[in-house]
Every structure is written in structure tokens, then in C-alpha cells.
Amino acid sequence: MLELRHLRTLIALQETGSVSLAAERVFLTQSALSHQLKQLEAYYQQPLFERKSQPLRFTLAGERLLTLAHELLGRVAAAERDVARIREGDAGELRVAVECHTCFDWLMPAMDSYRQHWPAVELDIVSGFHADPVSLLLTQRADLAIVSEMEPQAGVVHHPLFAYEMVGIVARDHPLAEKKIWQAADFAGETLIQYPVPDDMLDLWRKVLLPAGVNPPRRSSELTVAIIQLVASRRGVAALPYWAVRPYLEKGYVVARTIGDGGLRSELYAAVRSEDAPLAFMQDFLATVRERSFATLPGLTVLAG
């Protein structure tokens, strides 16, 4: 009765705390996932989690199967890596270029996990922020690029990583703190504090401000913590990933607000050279980034290819 797909479902439930989000994670409809869970509970003749809890809480039986899921799926992944090493070898070079300042928050933990899987792969980050990291792939100066748009290009393959919410942040005593949802007009007359990147690389600009003809004055900083400090002291407002600002929200330094009626979603992709895409150590790096990010960052959603 118990299959690997059931174990993956249990881990998705643990990481998302929600049946609907877990269904999205494992590419099922909510009804199909609910049916799968009911089959498991009927087989074991007891509930696996408390349905009315928020976030979802596992029962003792559910916790035991969840422990098995982590143990067994980890062993399956290790065996698959071993088979790949037998087929392709265990060494290689993987130089990563990024175009986003907040990428390091999730990239570094993923790289630490990956090094344990592929210790013979030379893993490194290409120094500096790169406005066009894909060009580094084509000139053999990088092997993987983290980008926010999937622009078709000869010789390059894009792999979806995840989508996330950008939130507006403001000082707790700022008038905009009273508004739960910000529209483009709310940024007019405010100083927008942002990373020092071109406007066309900012989703807030491309998706919200530019279509509305709003162009607020700017101030820039390289560091997320510096942006937070400027916002907290009422020097302006900012738009940052929810997962990047959550620690500061919990400490009460600033407040976060939804941008637009449906929220402002941003996306991240990994671009690699076509000839490198099938390599086992490359595929495992992509899988590790997704797994670690979904396990540790709040508010991520699955991004279709």
C-alpha cells in the first residue's frame, strides 16, 4: 500500500502545512491528494494528521510515517546519485552566477547540502552581481545562472526553481501601514529604496509602476539589512521578497503589505547550457536547490516549466 509518492506527499504536507499547497507541490489536484490521504488512513485505520489545525499537525501515526519518508527518500536519492556516478563519474565544475541580491539567502544553504552529495564537484559562485548572467554561460565563464525571466536563447535551457511573493515594507508608524493592499498610486511621492540594479530588472517596476505611469524618486543600497533600516527610519518604502523580510517583521522593525489585488509574484529560473543540462550533478543541484528552498523559505509556490 505504501509507495514513494505517498511519502513525498507527507513531506509536502509537513513543509507547506496545507493540503492545497501540498497538492500543488506534488502536482496533484487538491481532491486527488485528499483521496490519496484518505486511502492511507483507511489502510492504517487511523488519522495521519489533524484536519482542523492551522498549520496542519500530524498525529503520532503520521509522525512515524513522516520519519520513514525522510529516511527512505534520502536513501533513494543517495542510491540514484551513486548510480549516476557509476554512469558519468563523480567530478565536474559548477560555477554559479546570480542576478539577484537576495539569492544568497537560499543559495548558500543549498550549496552546503549539495557539497555533501557531490564532494568531487568544484562548486563556486562567480564573484559579483551580474545584470546579464546568461552571457557568462555562453562565454564559458559560468555553468549555471540564476535569472528572473525565462527568455528563449539558442544553446540555453531554463529550469524553473520557484515563485515567491514580493511585499511592500514600510515603517510601523507610516501612513501606508494602515493600508493592507498597496496599488501603484501609493508609491507616488514616496522614496523607493531598492537594490542598485536597472529598473527593467525589478518586478515592481515592470509589473506595477511602469504600466501605471508612476515613477517615484529612488535611493539604493546593496544590503537588505540597510534597506530595512532605511525603511524603519521612514526614509522611504521598499518591495522585497517576503522570505527575506520575515525575520524583521517578526521583530517588529517594519510591516509588510500586499502589492496589488492578487499580490506581486516574482519567479526564479536556473539557466544552463544545453549540453550540460542532462548531467547528473547538474540535475541534482537543481533538485537540491528546490528541495532546500521549499523546506526552509516561507510562501514559495511551484513554478511550471
PDB file of C-alpha atoms in Angstrom:
ATOM      1  CA  MET A   1       0.000   0.000   0.000  1.00  0.00           C
ATOM      2  CA  LEU A   2       2.726   2.484   0.977  1.00  0.00           C
ATOM      3  CA  GLU A   3       4.515   3.940  -2.048  1.00  0.00           C
ATOM      4  CA  LEU A   4       7.191   6.574  -2.591  1.00  0.00           C
ATOM      5  CA  ARG A   5       4.559   9.002  -3.876  1.00  0.00           C
ATOM      6  CA  HIS A   6       2.776   8.766  -0.510  1.00  0.00           C
ATOM      7  CA  LEU A   7       5.991   9.588   1.317  1.00  0.00           C
ATOM      8  CA  ARG A   8       6.594  12.602  -0.920  1.00  0.00           C
ATOM      9  CA  THR A   9       3.063  13.764  -0.161  1.00  0.00           C
ATOM     10  CA  LEU A  10       3.681  13.560   3.592  1.00  0.00           C
ATOM     11  CA  ILE A  11       6.846  15.660   3.293  1.00  0.00           C
ATOM     12  CA  ALA A  12       4.995  18.217   1.155  1.00  0.00           C
ATOM     13  CA  LEU A  13       2.293  18.407   3.849  1.00  0.00           C
ATOM     14  CA  GLN A  14       4.915  18.970   6.519  1.00  0.00           C
ATOM     15  CA  GLU A  15       6.701  21.716   4.596  1.00  0.00           C
ATOM     16  CA  THR A  16       3.597  23.600   3.445  1.00  0.00           C
ATOM     17  CA  GLY A  17       1.258  22.988   6.381  1.00  0.00           C
ATOM     18  CA  SER A  18      -1.632  22.929   3.923  1.00  0.00           C
ATOM     19  CA  VAL A  19      -3.400  20.282   1.817  1.00  0.00           C
ATOM     20  CA  SER A  20      -3.938  22.725  -1.043  1.00  0.00           C
ATOM     21  CA  LEU A  21      -0.300  23.867  -1.142  1.00  0.00           C
ATOM     22  CA  ALA A  22       0.956  20.306  -0.763  1.00  0.00           C
ATOM     23  CA  ALA A  23      -1.178  19.254  -3.738  1.00  0.00           C
ATOM     24  CA  GLU A  24       0.417  21.983  -5.826  1.00  0.00           C
ATOM     25  CA  ARG A  25       3.869  20.859  -4.710  1.00  0.00           C
ATOM     26  CA  VAL A  26       3.352  17.238  -5.839  1.00  0.00           C
ATOM     27  CA  PHE A  27       1.437  18.237  -8.995  1.00  0.00           C
ATOM     28  CA  LEU A  28      -1.960  16.828  -7.973  1.00  0.00           C
ATOM     29  CA  THR A  29      -5.369  18.405  -7.650  1.00  0.00           C
ATOM     30  CA  GLN A  30      -6.475  19.012  -4.082  1.00  0.00           C
ATOM     31  CA  SER A  31      -9.212  16.391  -4.430  1.00  0.00           C
ATOM     32  CA  ALA A  32      -6.740  13.801  -5.762  1.00  0.00           C
ATOM     33  CA  LEU A  33      -4.359  14.405  -2.870  1.00  0.00           C
ATOM     34  CA  SER A  34      -7.206  14.249  -0.337  1.00  0.00           C
ATOM     35  CA  HIS A  35      -8.298  10.934  -1.846  1.00  0.00           C
ATOM     36  CA  GLN A  36      -4.732   9.618  -1.572  1.00  0.00           C
ATOM     37  CA  LEU A  37      -4.580  10.578   2.098  1.00  0.00           C
ATOM     38  CA  LYS A  38      -7.965   9.007   2.856  1.00  0.00           C
ATOM     39  CA  GLN A  39      -6.767   5.758   1.282  1.00  0.00           C
ATOM     40  CA  LEU A  40      -3.718   5.769   3.536  1.00  0.00           C
ATOM     41  CA  GLU A  41      -5.799   6.481   6.621  1.00  0.00           C
ATOM     42  CA  ALA A  42      -8.253   3.729   5.719  1.00  0.00           C
ATOM     43  CA  TYR A  43      -5.380   1.285   5.288  1.00  0.00           C
ATOM     44  CA  TYR A  44      -3.825   2.152   8.662  1.00  0.00           C
ATOM     45  CA  GLN A  45      -7.261   2.631  10.268  1.00  0.00           C
ATOM     46  CA  GLN A  46      -6.373   5.921  11.920  1.00  0.00           C
ATOM     47  CA  PRO A  47      -5.909   9.575  11.008  1.00  0.00           C
ATOM     48  CA  LEU A  48      -2.464  10.782   9.982  1.00  0.00           C
ATOM     49  CA  PHE A  49      -2.978  14.482  10.708  1.00  0.00           C
ATOM     50  CA  GLU A  50      -5.437  16.856  12.370  1.00  0.00           C
ATOM     51  CA  ARG A  51      -7.515  18.411   9.638  1.00  0.00           C
ATOM     52  CA  LYS A  52      -8.754  21.435  11.585  1.00  0.00           C
ATOM     53  CA  SER A  53      -5.323  22.563  12.770  1.00  0.00           C
ATOM     54  CA  GLN A  54      -3.610  25.551  11.172  1.00  0.00           C
ATOM     55  CA  PRO A  55      -0.904  24.937  10.256  1.00  0.00           C
ATOM     56  CA  LEU A  56      -1.544  21.248   9.817  1.00  0.00           C
ATOM     57  CA  ARG A  57      -0.374  18.958  12.661  1.00  0.00           C
ATOM     58  CA  PHE A  58       0.497  15.273  12.289  1.00  0.00           C
ATOM     59  CA  THR A  59      -0.805  12.578  14.633  1.00  0.00           C
ATOM     60  CA  LEU A  60       1.605  10.086  16.198  1.00  0.00           C
ATOM     61  CA  ALA A  61       0.936   7.681  13.325  1.00  0.00           C
ATOM     62  CA  GLY A  62       1.547  10.450  10.812  1.00  0.00           C
ATOM     63  CA  GLU A  63       4.777  11.462  12.551  1.00  0.00           C
ATOM     64  CA  ARG A  64       6.054   7.884  12.327  1.00  0.00           C
ATOM     65  CA  LEU A  65       5.372   7.710   8.581  1.00  0.00           C
ATOM     66  CA  LEU A  66       6.905  11.153   8.152  1.00  0.00           C
ATOM     67  CA  THR A  67      10.104   9.934   9.808  1.00  0.00           C
ATOM     68  CA  LEU A  68      10.118   6.991   7.404  1.00  0.00           C
ATOM     69  CA  ALA A  69       9.596   9.385   4.481  1.00  0.00           C
ATOM     70  CA  HIS A  70      12.683  11.415   5.324  1.00  0.00           C
ATOM     71  CA  GLU A  71      14.799   8.328   5.924  1.00  0.00           C
ATOM     72  CA  LEU A  72      13.706   6.339   2.888  1.00  0.00           C
ATOM     73  CA  LEU A  73      13.561   9.144   0.328  1.00  0.00           C
ATOM     74  CA  GLY A  74      17.021  10.246   1.437  1.00  0.00           C
ATOM     75  CA  ARG A  75      18.346   6.733   0.845  1.00  0.00           C
ATOM     76  CA  VAL A  76      16.633   6.518  -2.550  1.00  0.00           C
ATOM     77  CA  ALA A  77      18.189   9.827  -3.609  1.00  0.00           C
ATOM     78  CA  ALA A  78      21.620   8.671  -2.423  1.00  0.00           C
ATOM     79  CA  ALA A  79      21.304   5.428  -4.391  1.00  0.00           C
ATOM     80  CA  GLU A  80      20.301   7.314  -7.531  1.00  0.00           C
ATOM     81  CA  ARG A  81      23.330   9.589  -7.161  1.00  0.00           C
ATOM     82  CA  ASP A  82      25.576   6.552  -6.799  1.00  0.00           C
ATOM     83  CA  VAL A  83      24.166   5.047  -9.995  1.00  0.00           C
ATOM     84  CA  ALA A  84      24.711   8.373 -11.779  1.00  0.00           C
ATOM     85  CA  ARG A  85      28.339   8.460 -10.593  1.00  0.00           C
ATOM     86  CA  ILE A  86      28.884   4.970 -11.971  1.00  0.00           C
ATOM     87  CA  ARG A  87      27.496   6.137 -15.312  1.00  0.00           C
ATOM     88  CA  GLU A  88      29.069   9.613 -15.588  1.00  0.00           C
ATOM     89  CA  GLY A  89      31.783   9.875 -12.965  1.00  0.00           C
ATOM     90  CA  ASP A  90      31.666  11.999  -9.816  1.00  0.00           C
ATOM     91  CA  ALA A  91      33.720  15.064 -10.744  1.00  0.00           C
ATOM     92  CA  GLY A  92      32.903  18.257 -12.580  1.00  0.00           C
ATOM     93  CA  GLU A  93      32.769  22.043 -12.339  1.00  0.00           C
ATOM     94  CA  LEU A  94      29.731  24.079 -11.397  1.00  0.00           C
ATOM     95  CA  ARG A  95      30.183  27.861 -11.308  1.00  0.00           C
ATOM     96  CA  VAL A  96      27.015  29.737 -10.359  1.00  0.00           C
ATOM     97  CA  ALA A  97      26.219  33.316 -11.431  1.00  0.00           C
ATOM     98  CA  VAL A  98      23.336  35.308  -9.920  1.00  0.00           C
ATOM     99  CA  GLU A  99      21.405  38.412 -10.873  1.00  0.00           C
ATOM    100  CA  CYS A 100      19.512  38.892  -7.604  1.00  0.00           C
ATOM    101  CA  HIS A 101      20.876  40.332  -4.363  1.00  0.00           C
ATOM    102  CA  THR A 102      18.702  38.112  -2.147  1.00  0.00           C
ATOM    103  CA  CYS A 103      19.668  34.841  -3.879  1.00  0.00           C
ATOM    104  CA  PHE A 104      22.395  34.130  -1.347  1.00  0.00           C
ATOM    105  CA  ASP A 105      19.824  33.741   1.451  1.00  0.00           C
ATOM    106  CA  TRP A 106      18.697  30.412  -0.020  1.00  0.00           C
ATOM    107  CA  LEU A 107      21.562  29.557  -2.365  1.00  0.00           C
ATOM    108  CA  MET A 108      24.263  29.141   0.276  1.00  0.00           C
ATOM    109  CA  PRO A 109      22.368  26.542   2.392  1.00  0.00           C
ATOM    110  CA  ALA A 110      21.529  24.620  -0.795  1.00  0.00           C
ATOM    111  CA  MET A 111      25.187  24.658  -1.829  1.00  0.00           C
ATOM    112  CA  ASP A 112      26.216  23.336   1.592  1.00  0.00           C
ATOM    113  CA  SER A 113      23.824  20.388   1.193  1.00  0.00           C
ATOM    114  CA  TYR A 114      24.961  19.785  -2.367  1.00  0.00           C
ATOM    115  CA  ARG A 115      28.631  19.583  -1.399  1.00  0.00           C
ATOM    116  CA  GLN A 116      27.798  16.592   0.792  1.00  0.00           C
ATOM    117  CA  HIS A 117      26.242  14.840  -2.222  1.00  0.00           C
ATOM    118  CA  TRP A 118      28.980  15.672  -4.754  1.00  0.00           C
ATOM    119  CA  PRO A 119      32.226  16.409  -2.893  1.00  0.00           C
ATOM    120  CA  ALA A 120      34.321  15.964  -6.065  1.00  0.00           C
ATOM    121  CA  VAL A 121      32.381  18.640  -7.987  1.00  0.00           C
ATOM    122  CA  GLU A 122      34.154  22.004  -7.906  1.00  0.00           C
ATOM    123  CA  LEU A 123      31.338  24.302  -6.767  1.00  0.00           C
ATOM    124  CA  ASP A 124      31.781  28.061  -6.737  1.00  0.00           C
ATOM    125  CA  ILE A 125      29.912  31.362  -7.094  1.00  0.00           C
ATOM    126  CA  VAL A 126      31.050  33.737  -9.819  1.00  0.00           C
ATOM    127  CA  SER A 127      32.076  36.870  -7.953  1.00  0.00           C
ATOM    128  CA  GLY A 128      29.836  39.932  -8.037  1.00  0.00           C
ATOM    129  CA  PHE A 129      26.320  40.821  -9.132  1.00  0.00           C
ATOM    130  CA  HIS A 130      25.644  40.234 -12.828  1.00  0.00           C
ATOM    131  CA  ALA A 131      22.975  42.063 -14.820  1.00  0.00           C
ATOM    132  CA  ASP A 132      23.300  39.518 -17.642  1.00  0.00           C
ATOM    133  CA  PRO A 133      24.463  36.220 -16.126  1.00  0.00           C
ATOM    134  CA  VAL A 134      23.358  34.187 -19.161  1.00  0.00           C
ATOM    135  CA  SER A 135      26.138  35.807 -21.178  1.00  0.00           C
ATOM    136  CA  LEU A 136      28.581  34.211 -18.744  1.00  0.00           C
ATOM    137  CA  LEU A 137      27.225  30.788 -19.718  1.00  0.00           C
ATOM    138  CA  LEU A 138      27.772  31.404 -23.403  1.00  0.00           C
ATOM    139  CA  THR A 139      31.341  32.586 -22.842  1.00  0.00           C
ATOM    140  CA  GLN A 140      32.165  29.610 -20.583  1.00  0.00           C
ATOM    141  CA  ARG A 141      32.693  31.821 -17.526  1.00  0.00           C
ATOM    142  CA  ALA A 142      29.783  30.242 -15.606  1.00  0.00           C
ATOM    143  CA  ASP A 143      27.929  26.928 -15.755  1.00  0.00           C
ATOM    144  CA  LEU A 144      24.592  27.901 -14.208  1.00  0.00           C
ATOM    145  CA  ALA A 145      22.846  31.267 -13.945  1.00  0.00           C
ATOM    146  CA  ILE A 146      20.030  32.255 -11.587  1.00  0.00           C
ATOM    147  CA  VAL A 147      17.650  34.537 -13.519  1.00  0.00           C
ATOM    148  CA  SER A 148      14.209  36.068 -13.005  1.00  0.00           C
ATOM    149  CA  GLU A 149      12.920  35.649 -16.560  1.00  0.00           C
ATOM    150  CA  MET A 150      12.852  32.714 -18.949  1.00  0.00           C
ATOM    151  CA  GLU A 151      13.980  34.300 -22.202  1.00  0.00           C
ATOM    152  CA  PRO A 152      14.496  31.758 -25.024  1.00  0.00           C
ATOM    153  CA  GLN A 153      18.077  31.721 -26.254  1.00  0.00           C
ATOM    154  CA  ALA A 154      19.937  29.327 -28.521  1.00  0.00           C
ATOM    155  CA  GLY A 155      22.120  26.895 -26.602  1.00  0.00           C
ATOM    156  CA  VAL A 156      20.498  27.656 -23.230  1.00  0.00           C
ATOM    157  CA  VAL A 157      17.923  25.638 -21.271  1.00  0.00           C
ATOM    158  CA  HIS A 158      15.849  27.141 -18.443  1.00  0.00           C
ATOM    159  CA  HIS A 159      14.697  25.135 -15.428  1.00  0.00           C
ATOM    160  CA  PRO A 160      12.015  26.579 -13.102  1.00  0.00           C
ATOM    161  CA  LEU A 161      13.050  26.910  -9.461  1.00  0.00           C
ATOM    162  CA  PHE A 162      10.180  28.579  -7.604  1.00  0.00           C
ATOM    163  CA  ALA A 163       7.889  31.603  -7.410  1.00  0.00           C
ATOM    164  CA  TYR A 164       7.571  33.868  -4.383  1.00  0.00           C
ATOM    165  CA  GLU A 165       5.723  36.962  -3.192  1.00  0.00           C
ATOM    166  CA  MET A 166       7.191  40.449  -3.205  1.00  0.00           C
ATOM    167  CA  VAL A 167       5.741  42.564  -0.405  1.00  0.00           C
ATOM    168  CA  GLY A 168       5.780  46.266   0.269  1.00  0.00           C
ATOM    169  CA  ILE A 169       7.519  47.194   3.519  1.00  0.00           C
ATOM    170  CA  VAL A 170       7.102  50.375   5.478  1.00  0.00           C
ATOM    171  CA  ALA A 171       7.747  51.795   8.941  1.00  0.00           C
ATOM    172  CA  ARG A 172       5.142  50.829  11.526  1.00  0.00           C
ATOM    173  CA  ASP A 173       4.073  54.458  12.030  1.00  0.00           C
ATOM    174  CA  HIS A 174       3.971  55.361   8.326  1.00  0.00           C
ATOM    175  CA  PRO A 175       0.518  56.246   6.888  1.00  0.00           C
ATOM    176  CA  LEU A 176       0.807  53.414   4.338  1.00  0.00           C
ATOM    177  CA  ALA A 177       0.965  50.934   7.202  1.00  0.00           C
ATOM    178  CA  GLU A 178      -2.793  51.456   7.550  1.00  0.00           C
ATOM    179  CA  LYS A 179      -3.423  50.063   4.053  1.00  0.00           C
ATOM    180  CA  LYS A 180      -3.492  46.268   3.695  1.00  0.00           C
ATOM    181  CA  ILE A 181      -3.128  46.335  -0.107  1.00  0.00           C
ATOM    182  CA  TRP A 182      -0.987  48.856  -1.994  1.00  0.00           C
ATOM    183  CA  GLN A 183      -1.635  49.956  -5.532  1.00  0.00           C
ATOM    184  CA  ALA A 184       0.768  51.695  -7.895  1.00  0.00           C
ATOM    185  CA  ALA A 185      -0.545  55.125  -6.878  1.00  0.00           C
ATOM    186  CA  ASP A 186       0.520  54.512  -3.277  1.00  0.00           C
ATOM    187  CA  PHE A 187       4.163  54.658  -4.352  1.00  0.00           C
ATOM    188  CA  ALA A 188       3.769  58.112  -5.897  1.00  0.00           C
ATOM    189  CA  GLY A 189       5.513  60.709  -3.759  1.00  0.00           C
ATOM    190  CA  GLU A 190       7.326  58.059  -1.711  1.00  0.00           C
ATOM    191  CA  THR A 191      11.053  57.434  -1.967  1.00  0.00           C
ATOM    192  CA  LEU A 192      11.540  53.902  -3.267  1.00  0.00           C
ATOM    193  CA  ILE A 193      14.521  52.187  -1.666  1.00  0.00           C
ATOM    194  CA  GLN A 194      15.887  49.410  -3.852  1.00  0.00           C
ATOM    195  CA  TYR A 195      18.971  47.474  -4.854  1.00  0.00           C
ATOM    196  CA  PRO A 196      21.248  49.286  -7.335  1.00  0.00           C
ATOM    197  CA  VAL A 197      20.001  47.495 -10.453  1.00  0.00           C
ATOM    198  CA  PRO A 198      18.377  48.692 -13.699  1.00  0.00           C
ATOM    199  CA  ASP A 199      14.635  49.330 -13.459  1.00  0.00           C
ATOM    200  CA  ASP A 200      13.810  46.669 -16.037  1.00  0.00           C
ATOM    201  CA  MET A 201      15.163  44.004 -13.662  1.00  0.00           C
ATOM    202  CA  LEU A 202      12.684  44.965 -10.928  1.00  0.00           C
ATOM    203  CA  ASP A 203       9.276  43.254 -10.959  1.00  0.00           C
ATOM    204  CA  LEU A 204       7.746  46.152  -9.018  1.00  0.00           C
ATOM    205  CA  TRP A 205       8.763  48.492 -11.813  1.00  0.00           C
ATOM    206  CA  ARG A 206       7.922  46.237 -14.762  1.00  0.00           C
ATOM    207  CA  LYS A 207       4.632  44.841 -13.473  1.00  0.00           C
ATOM    208  CA  VAL A 208       3.210  47.618 -11.283  1.00  0.00           C
ATOM    209  CA  LEU A 209       4.748  51.066 -11.579  1.00  0.00           C
ATOM    210  CA  LEU A 210       5.569  51.311 -15.293  1.00  0.00           C
ATOM    211  CA  PRO A 211       2.074  50.284 -16.526  1.00  0.00           C
ATOM    212  CA  ALA A 212       0.548  52.890 -14.198  1.00  0.00           C
ATOM    213  CA  GLY A 213       2.977  55.642 -15.183  1.00  0.00           C
ATOM    214  CA  VAL A 214       4.276  56.014 -11.625  1.00  0.00           C
ATOM    215  CA  ASN A 215       7.965  56.880 -11.233  1.00  0.00           C
ATOM    216  CA  PRO A 216       8.884  57.645  -7.601  1.00  0.00           C
ATOM    217  CA  PRO A 217      12.262  59.050  -6.539  1.00  0.00           C
ATOM    218  CA  ARG A 218      14.858  56.376  -5.713  1.00  0.00           C
ATOM    219  CA  ARG A 219      17.502  55.568  -3.176  1.00  0.00           C
ATOM    220  CA  SER A 220      19.623  52.425  -3.383  1.00  0.00           C
ATOM    221  CA  SER A 221      21.579  50.105  -1.149  1.00  0.00           C
ATOM    222  CA  GLU A 222      23.430  46.837  -1.768  1.00  0.00           C
ATOM    223  CA  LEU A 223      22.379  45.279   1.541  1.00  0.00           C
ATOM    224  CA  THR A 224      18.936  44.017   2.552  1.00  0.00           C
ATOM    225  CA  VAL A 225      19.515  44.961   6.193  1.00  0.00           C
ATOM    226  CA  ALA A 226      20.427  48.508   5.140  1.00  0.00           C
ATOM    227  CA  ILE A 227      17.209  48.792   3.117  1.00  0.00           C
ATOM    228  CA  ILE A 228      15.246  47.586   6.155  1.00  0.00           C
ATOM    229  CA  GLN A 229      16.959  50.161   8.376  1.00  0.00           C
ATOM    230  CA  LEU A 230      16.186  52.988   5.959  1.00  0.00           C
ATOM    231  CA  VAL A 231      12.546  51.928   5.739  1.00  0.00           C
ATOM    232  CA  ALA A 232      12.245  51.602   9.519  1.00  0.00           C
ATOM    233  CA  SER A 233      13.543  55.157   9.943  1.00  0.00           C
ATOM    234  CA  ARG A 234      10.916  56.449   7.449  1.00  0.00           C
ATOM    235  CA  ARG A 235      13.405  57.325   4.723  1.00  0.00           C
ATOM    236  CA  GLY A 236      11.184  55.573   2.178  1.00  0.00           C
ATOM    237  CA  VAL A 237       9.389  52.353   1.275  1.00  0.00           C
ATOM    238  CA  ALA A 238      10.621  49.192  -0.415  1.00  0.00           C
ATOM    239  CA  ALA A 239       9.480  45.984  -2.116  1.00  0.00           C
ATOM    240  CA  LEU A 240      11.336  42.831  -1.091  1.00  0.00           C
ATOM    241  CA  PRO A 241      10.736  39.061  -1.050  1.00  0.00           C
ATOM    242  CA  TYR A 242       8.555  38.005   1.861  1.00  0.00           C
ATOM    243  CA  TRP A 243      11.008  35.304   2.904  1.00  0.00           C
ATOM    244  CA  ALA A 244      13.842  37.868   3.023  1.00  0.00           C
ATOM    245  CA  VAL A 245      11.986  40.293   5.315  1.00  0.00           C
ATOM    246  CA  ARG A 246      10.114  37.859   7.580  1.00  0.00           C
ATOM    247  CA  PRO A 247      12.780  37.921  10.350  1.00  0.00           C
ATOM    248  CA  TYR A 248      12.483  41.712  10.519  1.00  0.00           C
ATOM    249  CA  LEU A 249       8.687  41.515  10.526  1.00  0.00           C
ATOM    250  CA  GLU A 250       8.783  39.119  13.471  1.00  0.00           C
ATOM    251  CA  LYS A 251      10.981  41.577  15.376  1.00  0.00           C
ATOM    252  CA  GLY A 252       8.585  44.445  14.609  1.00  0.00           C
ATOM    253  CA  TYR A 253      11.120  46.597  12.767  1.00  0.00           C
ATOM    254  CA  VAL A 254       8.783  47.139   9.780  1.00  0.00           C
ATOM    255  CA  VAL A 255       5.422  45.922   8.490  1.00  0.00           C
ATOM    256  CA  ALA A 256       4.685  44.191   5.180  1.00  0.00           C
ATOM    257  CA  ARG A 257       1.761  44.808   2.863  1.00  0.00           C
ATOM    258  CA  THR A 258       0.404  43.096  -0.257  1.00  0.00           C
ATOM    259  CA  ILE A 259       1.198  44.808  -3.566  1.00  0.00           C
ATOM    260  CA  GLY A 260      -1.740  44.716  -5.961  1.00  0.00           C
ATOM    261  CA  ASP A 261      -5.036  42.913  -5.540  1.00  0.00           C
ATOM    262  CA  GLY A 262      -3.599  39.486  -6.295  1.00  0.00           C
ATOM    263  CA  GLY A 263      -0.161  40.087  -4.810  1.00  0.00           C
ATOM    264  CA  LEU A 264       3.072  40.653  -6.711  1.00  0.00           C
ATOM    265  CA  ARG A 265       4.685  37.337  -7.654  1.00  0.00           C
ATOM    266  CA  SER A 266       8.282  37.003  -8.778  1.00  0.00           C
ATOM    267  CA  GLU A 267       9.967  33.997 -10.348  1.00  0.00           C
ATOM    268  CA  LEU A 268      13.384  32.405 -10.404  1.00  0.00           C
ATOM    269  CA  TYR A 269      14.860  30.073 -13.019  1.00  0.00           C
ATOM    270  CA  ALA A 270      18.165  28.310 -13.475  1.00  0.00           C
ATOM    271  CA  ALA A 271      19.708  28.713 -16.932  1.00  0.00           C
ATOM    272  CA  VAL A 272      22.299  26.189 -18.108  1.00  0.00           C
ATOM    273  CA  ARG A 273      23.996  25.350 -21.389  1.00  0.00           C
ATOM    274  CA  SER A 274      22.009  22.783 -23.365  1.00  0.00           C
ATOM    275  CA  GLU A 275      24.856  20.279 -23.435  1.00  0.00           C
ATOM    276  CA  ASP A 276      25.233  20.447 -19.632  1.00  0.00           C
ATOM    277  CA  ALA A 277      21.547  20.128 -18.766  1.00  0.00           C
ATOM    278  CA  PRO A 278      21.432  16.275 -18.715  1.00  0.00           C
ATOM    279  CA  LEU A 279      24.487  15.887 -16.449  1.00  0.00           C
ATOM    280  CA  ALA A 280      23.594  14.086 -13.225  1.00  0.00           C
ATOM    281  CA  PHE A 281      25.484  16.508 -10.965  1.00  0.00           C
ATOM    282  CA  MET A 282      23.686  19.423 -12.651  1.00  0.00           C
ATOM    283  CA  GLN A 283      20.253  17.840 -12.280  1.00  0.00           C
ATOM    284  CA  ASP A 284      20.952  17.051  -8.635  1.00  0.00           C
ATOM    285  CA  PHE A 285      21.999  20.643  -7.968  1.00  0.00           C
ATOM    286  CA  LEU A 286      18.652  21.857  -9.327  1.00  0.00           C
ATOM    287  CA  ALA A 287      16.773  19.296  -7.235  1.00  0.00           C
ATOM    288  CA  THR A 288      18.736  20.256  -4.110  1.00  0.00           C
ATOM    289  CA  VAL A 289      18.007  23.962  -4.607  1.00  0.00           C
ATOM    290  CA  ARG A 290      14.273  23.289  -4.942  1.00  0.00           C
ATOM    291  CA  GLU A 291      14.121  20.885  -2.001  1.00  0.00           C
ATOM    292  CA  ARG A 292      16.085  23.104   0.386  1.00  0.00           C
ATOM    293  CA  SER A 293      14.242  26.260  -0.660  1.00  0.00           C
ATOM    294  CA  PHE A 294      10.767  24.781  -0.265  1.00  0.00           C
ATOM    295  CA  ALA A 295      11.776  23.251   3.067  1.00  0.00           C
ATOM    296  CA  THR A 296      13.144  26.479   4.570  1.00  0.00           C
ATOM    297  CA  LEU A 297      11.628  29.530   2.847  1.00  0.00           C
ATOM    298  CA  PRO A 298       8.051  30.602   3.612  1.00  0.00           C
ATOM    299  CA  GLY A 299       5.497  31.397   0.937  1.00  0.00           C
ATOM    300  CA  LEU A 300       7.076  29.701  -2.084  1.00  0.00           C
ATOM    301  CA  THR A 301       4.909  28.301  -4.848  1.00  0.00           C
ATOM    302  CA  VAL A 302       5.678  25.800  -7.577  1.00  0.00           C
ATOM    303  CA  LEU A 303       6.767  27.317 -10.852  1.00  0.00           C
ATOM    304  CA  ALA A 304       5.765  25.450 -14.006  1.00  0.00           C
ATOM    305  CA  GLY A 305       8.267  24.990 -16.794  1.00  0.00           C
TER     306      GLY A 305
END
